[in-house]
Short mmCIF file of C-alpha atoms in Angstrom, two decimals:
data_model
loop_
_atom_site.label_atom_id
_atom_site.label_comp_id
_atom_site.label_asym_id
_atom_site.label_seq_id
_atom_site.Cartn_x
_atom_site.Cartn_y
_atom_site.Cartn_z
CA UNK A 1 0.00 0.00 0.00
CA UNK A 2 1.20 3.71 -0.60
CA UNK A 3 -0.65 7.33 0.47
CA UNK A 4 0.11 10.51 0.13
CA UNK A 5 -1.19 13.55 1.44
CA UNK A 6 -0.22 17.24 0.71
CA UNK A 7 1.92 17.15 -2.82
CA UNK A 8 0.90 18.19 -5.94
CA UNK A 9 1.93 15.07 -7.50
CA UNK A 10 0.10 13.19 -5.57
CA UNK A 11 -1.01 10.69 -8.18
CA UNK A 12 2.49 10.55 -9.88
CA UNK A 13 4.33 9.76 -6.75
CA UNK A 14 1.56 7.23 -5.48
CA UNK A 15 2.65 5.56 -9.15
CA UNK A 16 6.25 5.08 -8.01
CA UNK A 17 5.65 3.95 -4.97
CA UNK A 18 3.32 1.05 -5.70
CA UNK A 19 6.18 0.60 -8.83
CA UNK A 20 8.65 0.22 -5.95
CA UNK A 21 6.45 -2.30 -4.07
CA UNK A 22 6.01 -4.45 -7.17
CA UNK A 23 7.09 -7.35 -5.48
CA UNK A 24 4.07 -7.82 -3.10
CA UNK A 25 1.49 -8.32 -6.09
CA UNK A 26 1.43 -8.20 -9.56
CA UNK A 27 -2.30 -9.13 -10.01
CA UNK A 28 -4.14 -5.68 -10.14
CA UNK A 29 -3.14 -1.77 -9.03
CA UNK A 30 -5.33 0.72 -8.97
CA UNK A 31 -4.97 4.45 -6.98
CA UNK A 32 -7.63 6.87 -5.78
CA UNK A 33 -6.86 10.44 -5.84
CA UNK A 34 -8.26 13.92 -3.57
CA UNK A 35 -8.42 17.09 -5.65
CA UNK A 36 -10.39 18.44 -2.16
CA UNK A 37 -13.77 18.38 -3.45
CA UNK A 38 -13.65 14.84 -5.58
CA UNK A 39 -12.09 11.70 -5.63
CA UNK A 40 -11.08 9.86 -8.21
CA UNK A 41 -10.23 6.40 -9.18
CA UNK A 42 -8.07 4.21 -11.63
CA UNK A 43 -7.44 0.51 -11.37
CA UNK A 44 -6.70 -2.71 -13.28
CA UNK A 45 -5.43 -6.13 -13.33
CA UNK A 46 -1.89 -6.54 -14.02
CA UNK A 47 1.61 -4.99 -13.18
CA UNK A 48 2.18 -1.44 -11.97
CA UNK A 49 3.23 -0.13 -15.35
CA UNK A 50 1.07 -2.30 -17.68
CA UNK A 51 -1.75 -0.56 -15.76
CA UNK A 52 -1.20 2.92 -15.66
CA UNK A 53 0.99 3.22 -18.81
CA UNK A 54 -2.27 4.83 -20.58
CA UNK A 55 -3.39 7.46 -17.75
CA UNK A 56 -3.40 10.78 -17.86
CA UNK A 57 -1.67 11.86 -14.56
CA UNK A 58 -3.20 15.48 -15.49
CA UNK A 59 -6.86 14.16 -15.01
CA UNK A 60 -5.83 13.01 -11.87
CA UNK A 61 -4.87 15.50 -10.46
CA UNK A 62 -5.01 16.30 -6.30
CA UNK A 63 -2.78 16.63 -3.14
CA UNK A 64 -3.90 13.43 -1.64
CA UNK A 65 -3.87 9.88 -3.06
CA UNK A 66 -3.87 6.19 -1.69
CA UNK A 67 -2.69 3.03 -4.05
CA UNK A 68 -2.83 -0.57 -3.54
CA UNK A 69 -1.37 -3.46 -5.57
CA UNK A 70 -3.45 -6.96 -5.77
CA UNK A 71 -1.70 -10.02 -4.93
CA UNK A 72 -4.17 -12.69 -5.45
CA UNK A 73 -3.42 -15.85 -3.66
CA UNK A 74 -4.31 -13.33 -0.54
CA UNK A 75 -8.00 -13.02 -1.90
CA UNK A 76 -10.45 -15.44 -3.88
CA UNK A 77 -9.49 -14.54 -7.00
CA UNK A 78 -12.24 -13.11 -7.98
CA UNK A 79 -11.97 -10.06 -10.53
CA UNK A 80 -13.59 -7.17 -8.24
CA UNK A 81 -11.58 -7.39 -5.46
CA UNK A 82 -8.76 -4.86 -7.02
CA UNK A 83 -8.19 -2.24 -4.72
CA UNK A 84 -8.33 0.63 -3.70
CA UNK A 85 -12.06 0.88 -3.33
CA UNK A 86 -14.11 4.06 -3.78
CA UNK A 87 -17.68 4.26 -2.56
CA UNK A 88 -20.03 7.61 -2.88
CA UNK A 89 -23.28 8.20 -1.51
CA UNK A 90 -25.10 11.60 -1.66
CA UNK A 91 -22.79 13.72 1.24
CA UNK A 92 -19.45 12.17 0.54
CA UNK A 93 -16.78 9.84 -1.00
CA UNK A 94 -14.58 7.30 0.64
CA UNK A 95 -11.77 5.41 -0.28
CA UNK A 96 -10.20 2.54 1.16
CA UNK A 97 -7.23 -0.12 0.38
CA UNK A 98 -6.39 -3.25 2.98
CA UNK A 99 -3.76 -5.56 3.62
CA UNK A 100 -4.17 -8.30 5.93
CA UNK A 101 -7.51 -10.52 6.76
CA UNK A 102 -9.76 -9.81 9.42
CA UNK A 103 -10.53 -13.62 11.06
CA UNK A 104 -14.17 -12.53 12.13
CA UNK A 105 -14.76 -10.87 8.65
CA UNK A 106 -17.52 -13.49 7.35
CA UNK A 107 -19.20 -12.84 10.46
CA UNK A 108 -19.45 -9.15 10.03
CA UNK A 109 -20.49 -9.08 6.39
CA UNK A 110 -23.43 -12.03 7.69
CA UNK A 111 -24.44 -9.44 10.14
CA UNK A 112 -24.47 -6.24 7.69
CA UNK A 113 -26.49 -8.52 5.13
CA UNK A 114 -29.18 -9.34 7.53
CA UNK A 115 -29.45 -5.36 8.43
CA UNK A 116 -29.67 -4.88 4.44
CA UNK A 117 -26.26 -4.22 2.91
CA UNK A 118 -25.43 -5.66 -0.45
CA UNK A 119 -21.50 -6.49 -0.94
CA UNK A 120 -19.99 -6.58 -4.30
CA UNK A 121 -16.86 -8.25 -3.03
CA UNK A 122 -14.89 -10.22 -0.79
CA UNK A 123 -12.83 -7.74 0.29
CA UNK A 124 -12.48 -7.19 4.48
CA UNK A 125 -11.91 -3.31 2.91
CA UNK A 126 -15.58 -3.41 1.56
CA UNK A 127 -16.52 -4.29 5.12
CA UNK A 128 -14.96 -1.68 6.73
CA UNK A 129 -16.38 1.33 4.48
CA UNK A 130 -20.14 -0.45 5.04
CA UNK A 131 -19.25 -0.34 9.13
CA UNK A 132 -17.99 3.25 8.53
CA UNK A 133 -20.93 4.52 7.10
CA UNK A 134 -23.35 2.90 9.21
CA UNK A 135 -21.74 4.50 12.78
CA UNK A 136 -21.42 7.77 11.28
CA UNK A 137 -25.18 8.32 11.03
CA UNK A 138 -25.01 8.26 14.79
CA UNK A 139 -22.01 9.42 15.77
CA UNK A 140 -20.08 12.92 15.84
CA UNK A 141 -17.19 12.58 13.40
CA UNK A 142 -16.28 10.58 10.59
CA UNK A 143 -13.07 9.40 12.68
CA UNK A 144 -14.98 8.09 15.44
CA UNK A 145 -17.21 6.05 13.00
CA UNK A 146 -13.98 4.48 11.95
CA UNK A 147 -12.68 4.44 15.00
CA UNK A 148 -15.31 2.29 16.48
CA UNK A 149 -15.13 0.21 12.90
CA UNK A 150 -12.05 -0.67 13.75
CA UNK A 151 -12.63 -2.02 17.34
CA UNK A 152 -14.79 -4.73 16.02
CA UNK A 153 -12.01 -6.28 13.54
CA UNK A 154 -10.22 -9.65 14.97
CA UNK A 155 -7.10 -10.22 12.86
CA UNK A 156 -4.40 -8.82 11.47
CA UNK A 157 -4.70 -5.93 9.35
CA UNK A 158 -3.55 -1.91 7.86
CA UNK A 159 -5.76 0.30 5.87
CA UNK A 160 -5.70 3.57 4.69
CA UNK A 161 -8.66 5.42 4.40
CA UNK A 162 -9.41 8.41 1.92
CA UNK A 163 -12.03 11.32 1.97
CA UNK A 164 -12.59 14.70 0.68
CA UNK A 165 -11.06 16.55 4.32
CA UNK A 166 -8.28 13.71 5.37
CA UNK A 167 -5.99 10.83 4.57
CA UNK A 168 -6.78 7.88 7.50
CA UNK A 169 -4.45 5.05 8.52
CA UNK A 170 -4.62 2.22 10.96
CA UNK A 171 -2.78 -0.96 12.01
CA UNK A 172 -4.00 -4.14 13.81
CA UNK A 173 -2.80 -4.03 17.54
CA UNK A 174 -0.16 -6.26 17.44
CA UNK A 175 1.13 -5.03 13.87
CA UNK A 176 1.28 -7.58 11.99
CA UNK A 177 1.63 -5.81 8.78
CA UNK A 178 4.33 -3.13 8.07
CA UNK A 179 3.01 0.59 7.59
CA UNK A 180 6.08 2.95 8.04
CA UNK A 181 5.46 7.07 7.87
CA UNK A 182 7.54 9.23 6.27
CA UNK A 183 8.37 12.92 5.00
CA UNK A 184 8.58 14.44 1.35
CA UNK A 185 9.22 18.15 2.28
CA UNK A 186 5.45 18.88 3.53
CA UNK A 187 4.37 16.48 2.76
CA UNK A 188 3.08 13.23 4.89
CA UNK A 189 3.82 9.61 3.20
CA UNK A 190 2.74 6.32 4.01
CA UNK A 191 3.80 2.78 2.58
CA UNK A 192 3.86 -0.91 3.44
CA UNK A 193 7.78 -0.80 3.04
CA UNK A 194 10.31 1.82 3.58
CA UNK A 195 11.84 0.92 -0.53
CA UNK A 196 8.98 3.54 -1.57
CA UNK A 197 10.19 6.30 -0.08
CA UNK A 198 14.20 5.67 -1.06
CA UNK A 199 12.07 5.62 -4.72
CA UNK A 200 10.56 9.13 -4.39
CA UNK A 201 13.15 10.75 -2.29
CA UNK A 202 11.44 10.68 0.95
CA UNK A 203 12.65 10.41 4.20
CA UNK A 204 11.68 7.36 6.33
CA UNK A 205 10.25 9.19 10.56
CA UNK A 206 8.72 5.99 12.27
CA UNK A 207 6.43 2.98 11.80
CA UNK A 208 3.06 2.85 12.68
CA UNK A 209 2.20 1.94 16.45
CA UNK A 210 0.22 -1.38 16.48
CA UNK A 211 -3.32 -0.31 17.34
CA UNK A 212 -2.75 3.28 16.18
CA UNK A 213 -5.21 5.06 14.07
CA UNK A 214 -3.68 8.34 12.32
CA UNK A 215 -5.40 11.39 10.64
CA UNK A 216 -3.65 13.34 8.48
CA UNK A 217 -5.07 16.87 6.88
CA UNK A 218 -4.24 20.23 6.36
CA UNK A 219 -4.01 20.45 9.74
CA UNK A 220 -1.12 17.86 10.16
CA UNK A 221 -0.98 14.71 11.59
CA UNK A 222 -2.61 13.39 14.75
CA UNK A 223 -2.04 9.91 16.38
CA UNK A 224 -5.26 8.07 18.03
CA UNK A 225 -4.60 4.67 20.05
CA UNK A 226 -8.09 3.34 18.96
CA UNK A 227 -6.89 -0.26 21.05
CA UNK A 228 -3.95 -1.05 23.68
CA UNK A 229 -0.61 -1.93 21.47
CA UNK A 230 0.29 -5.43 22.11
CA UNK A 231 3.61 -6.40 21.18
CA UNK A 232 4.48 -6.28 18.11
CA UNK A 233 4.44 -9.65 16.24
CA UNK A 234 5.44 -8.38 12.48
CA UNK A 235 4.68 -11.20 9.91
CA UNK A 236 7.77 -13.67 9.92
CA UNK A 237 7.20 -13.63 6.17
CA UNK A 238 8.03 -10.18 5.65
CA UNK A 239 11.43 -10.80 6.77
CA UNK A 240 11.85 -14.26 4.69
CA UNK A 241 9.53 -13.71 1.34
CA UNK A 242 7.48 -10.70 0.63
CA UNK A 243 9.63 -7.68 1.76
CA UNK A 244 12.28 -6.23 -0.78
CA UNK A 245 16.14 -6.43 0.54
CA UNK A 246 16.51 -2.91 0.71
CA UNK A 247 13.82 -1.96 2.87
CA UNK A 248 13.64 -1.86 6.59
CA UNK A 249 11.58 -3.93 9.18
CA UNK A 250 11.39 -2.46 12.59
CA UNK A 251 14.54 -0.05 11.84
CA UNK A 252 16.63 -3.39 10.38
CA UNK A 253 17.71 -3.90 6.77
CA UNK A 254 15.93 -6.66 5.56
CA UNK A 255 18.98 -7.98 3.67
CA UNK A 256 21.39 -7.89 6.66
CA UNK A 257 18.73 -9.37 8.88
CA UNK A 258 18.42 -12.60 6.32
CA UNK A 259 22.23 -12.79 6.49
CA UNK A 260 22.45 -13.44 10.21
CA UNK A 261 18.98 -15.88 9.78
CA UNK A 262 21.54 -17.59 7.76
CA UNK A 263 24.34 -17.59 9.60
CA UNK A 264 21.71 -19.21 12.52
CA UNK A 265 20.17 -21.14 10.08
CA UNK A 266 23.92 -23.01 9.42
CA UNK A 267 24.49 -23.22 13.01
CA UNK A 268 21.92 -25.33 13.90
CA UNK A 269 21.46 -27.21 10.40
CA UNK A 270 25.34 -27.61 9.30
CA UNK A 271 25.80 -29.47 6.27
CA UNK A 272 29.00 -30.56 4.68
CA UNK A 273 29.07 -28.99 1.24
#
């Protein structure tokens, strides 16, 4: 996943920074984009640059965007669950793009069905915007509609969340998932590895808390723990499979931690070869 909030490239640099997370998908991309009054979306199946080698960045133009690429052993397969999503209804627009899977996620969407909610996909990020939207008719802001969204998720988990007024992100509480924060001059940047920002100059501030909920607008940025952080139990396949070599995990070089794995690894397994 990639966001950006407060450049006027938004769409461009959301581009290179999906390009730069290649390796987690090459199923689908898509990218959502905030002019401040309208968001807009593009998305397809297939690699970064097969699908946005025909857009016109012009017409998507905005100082806030969000991105996803699709990988799609982590889904069913089927061809509408390419993210990011966009939903409008007749006050606003929301956006939203997952990684993860939320373990009581069947149960939700069985309970929003019976209250009248048709889903188009499979997606747990589908789920979330339909939870959104139904708290917000009864509650103060649109954070604390996602806010309270959130605290009925079981799993592991990080979205990021677009509207007309603010960029949202969240994590899981024990983190599972990688979202690190960083800085292009005034601009706020958010990706699921720190290789995206080394791609568009940025400069890498800290990971997400697990359980942390962040809204970023014109305002700046403002942290909400939305659930106790548990320690942090970071996917053991980031470190072994999905994440590139030159990123960093929990402020360690992916490439220098697989060294010493196996340096361990020969320790306890020697071989004579």
């Amino acid at each position: 996943m990639f966001g950006i909030w407060g450049h006027e490239q938004a769409a461009e640099l959301t581009y290179y920074g999906l390009h730069a997370q290649q390796h987690r998908g090459q199923d689908g991309a898509g990218l959502v984009t905030n002019n401040g009054e309208t968001l807009r979306i593009y998305k397809d199946h297939g690699l970064v640059n097969d699908v946005f080698k025909k857009v016109n960045f012009e017409k998507m133009s905005g100082l806030a965007a969000i991105g996803n690429i699709r990988n799609a052993s982590q889904d069913d397969g089927s061809d509408q669950n390419v993210q990011p999503f966009l939903f409008k209804s007749q006050t606003d627009s929301l956006a939203v793009a997952h990684q993860g899977n939320v373990v009581n996620g069947h149960h939700i969407r069985g309970d929003l069905e019976r209250k009248g909610a048709i889903l188009q996909t499979t997606s747990d990020a589908e789920t979330l915007a339909h939870l959104v939207k139904r708290n917000r008719a009864h509650m103060d802001s649109f954070q604390q509609g996602l806010i309270e969204a959130l605290k009925s998720l079981t799993g592991a988990y990080g979205f990021l969340i677009l509207t007309e007024h603010a960029l949202y992100v969240a994590s899981d509480p024990h983190g599972v998932y990688p979202l690190s924060i960083g800085r292009l001059k005034d601009a706020y940047v958010i990706a699921s590895e720190t290789c995206a920002f080394q791609m568009i100059g940025a400069t890498y501030e800290r990971d997400l808390i697990p359980g942390e909920c962040l809204k970023i607008d014109k305002s700046g940025i403002r942290s909400t723990q939305f659930l106790p952080a548990q320690p942090r139990k970071l996917c053991a396949m980031e470190y072994i499979y999905y994440s590139r070599p030159d990123s960093d995990l929990n402020r360690e070089n992916v490439h220098a931690a697989r060294k010493r794995m196996g340096i361990e690894l020969a320790k306890e397994a020697p071989i004579v070869a």
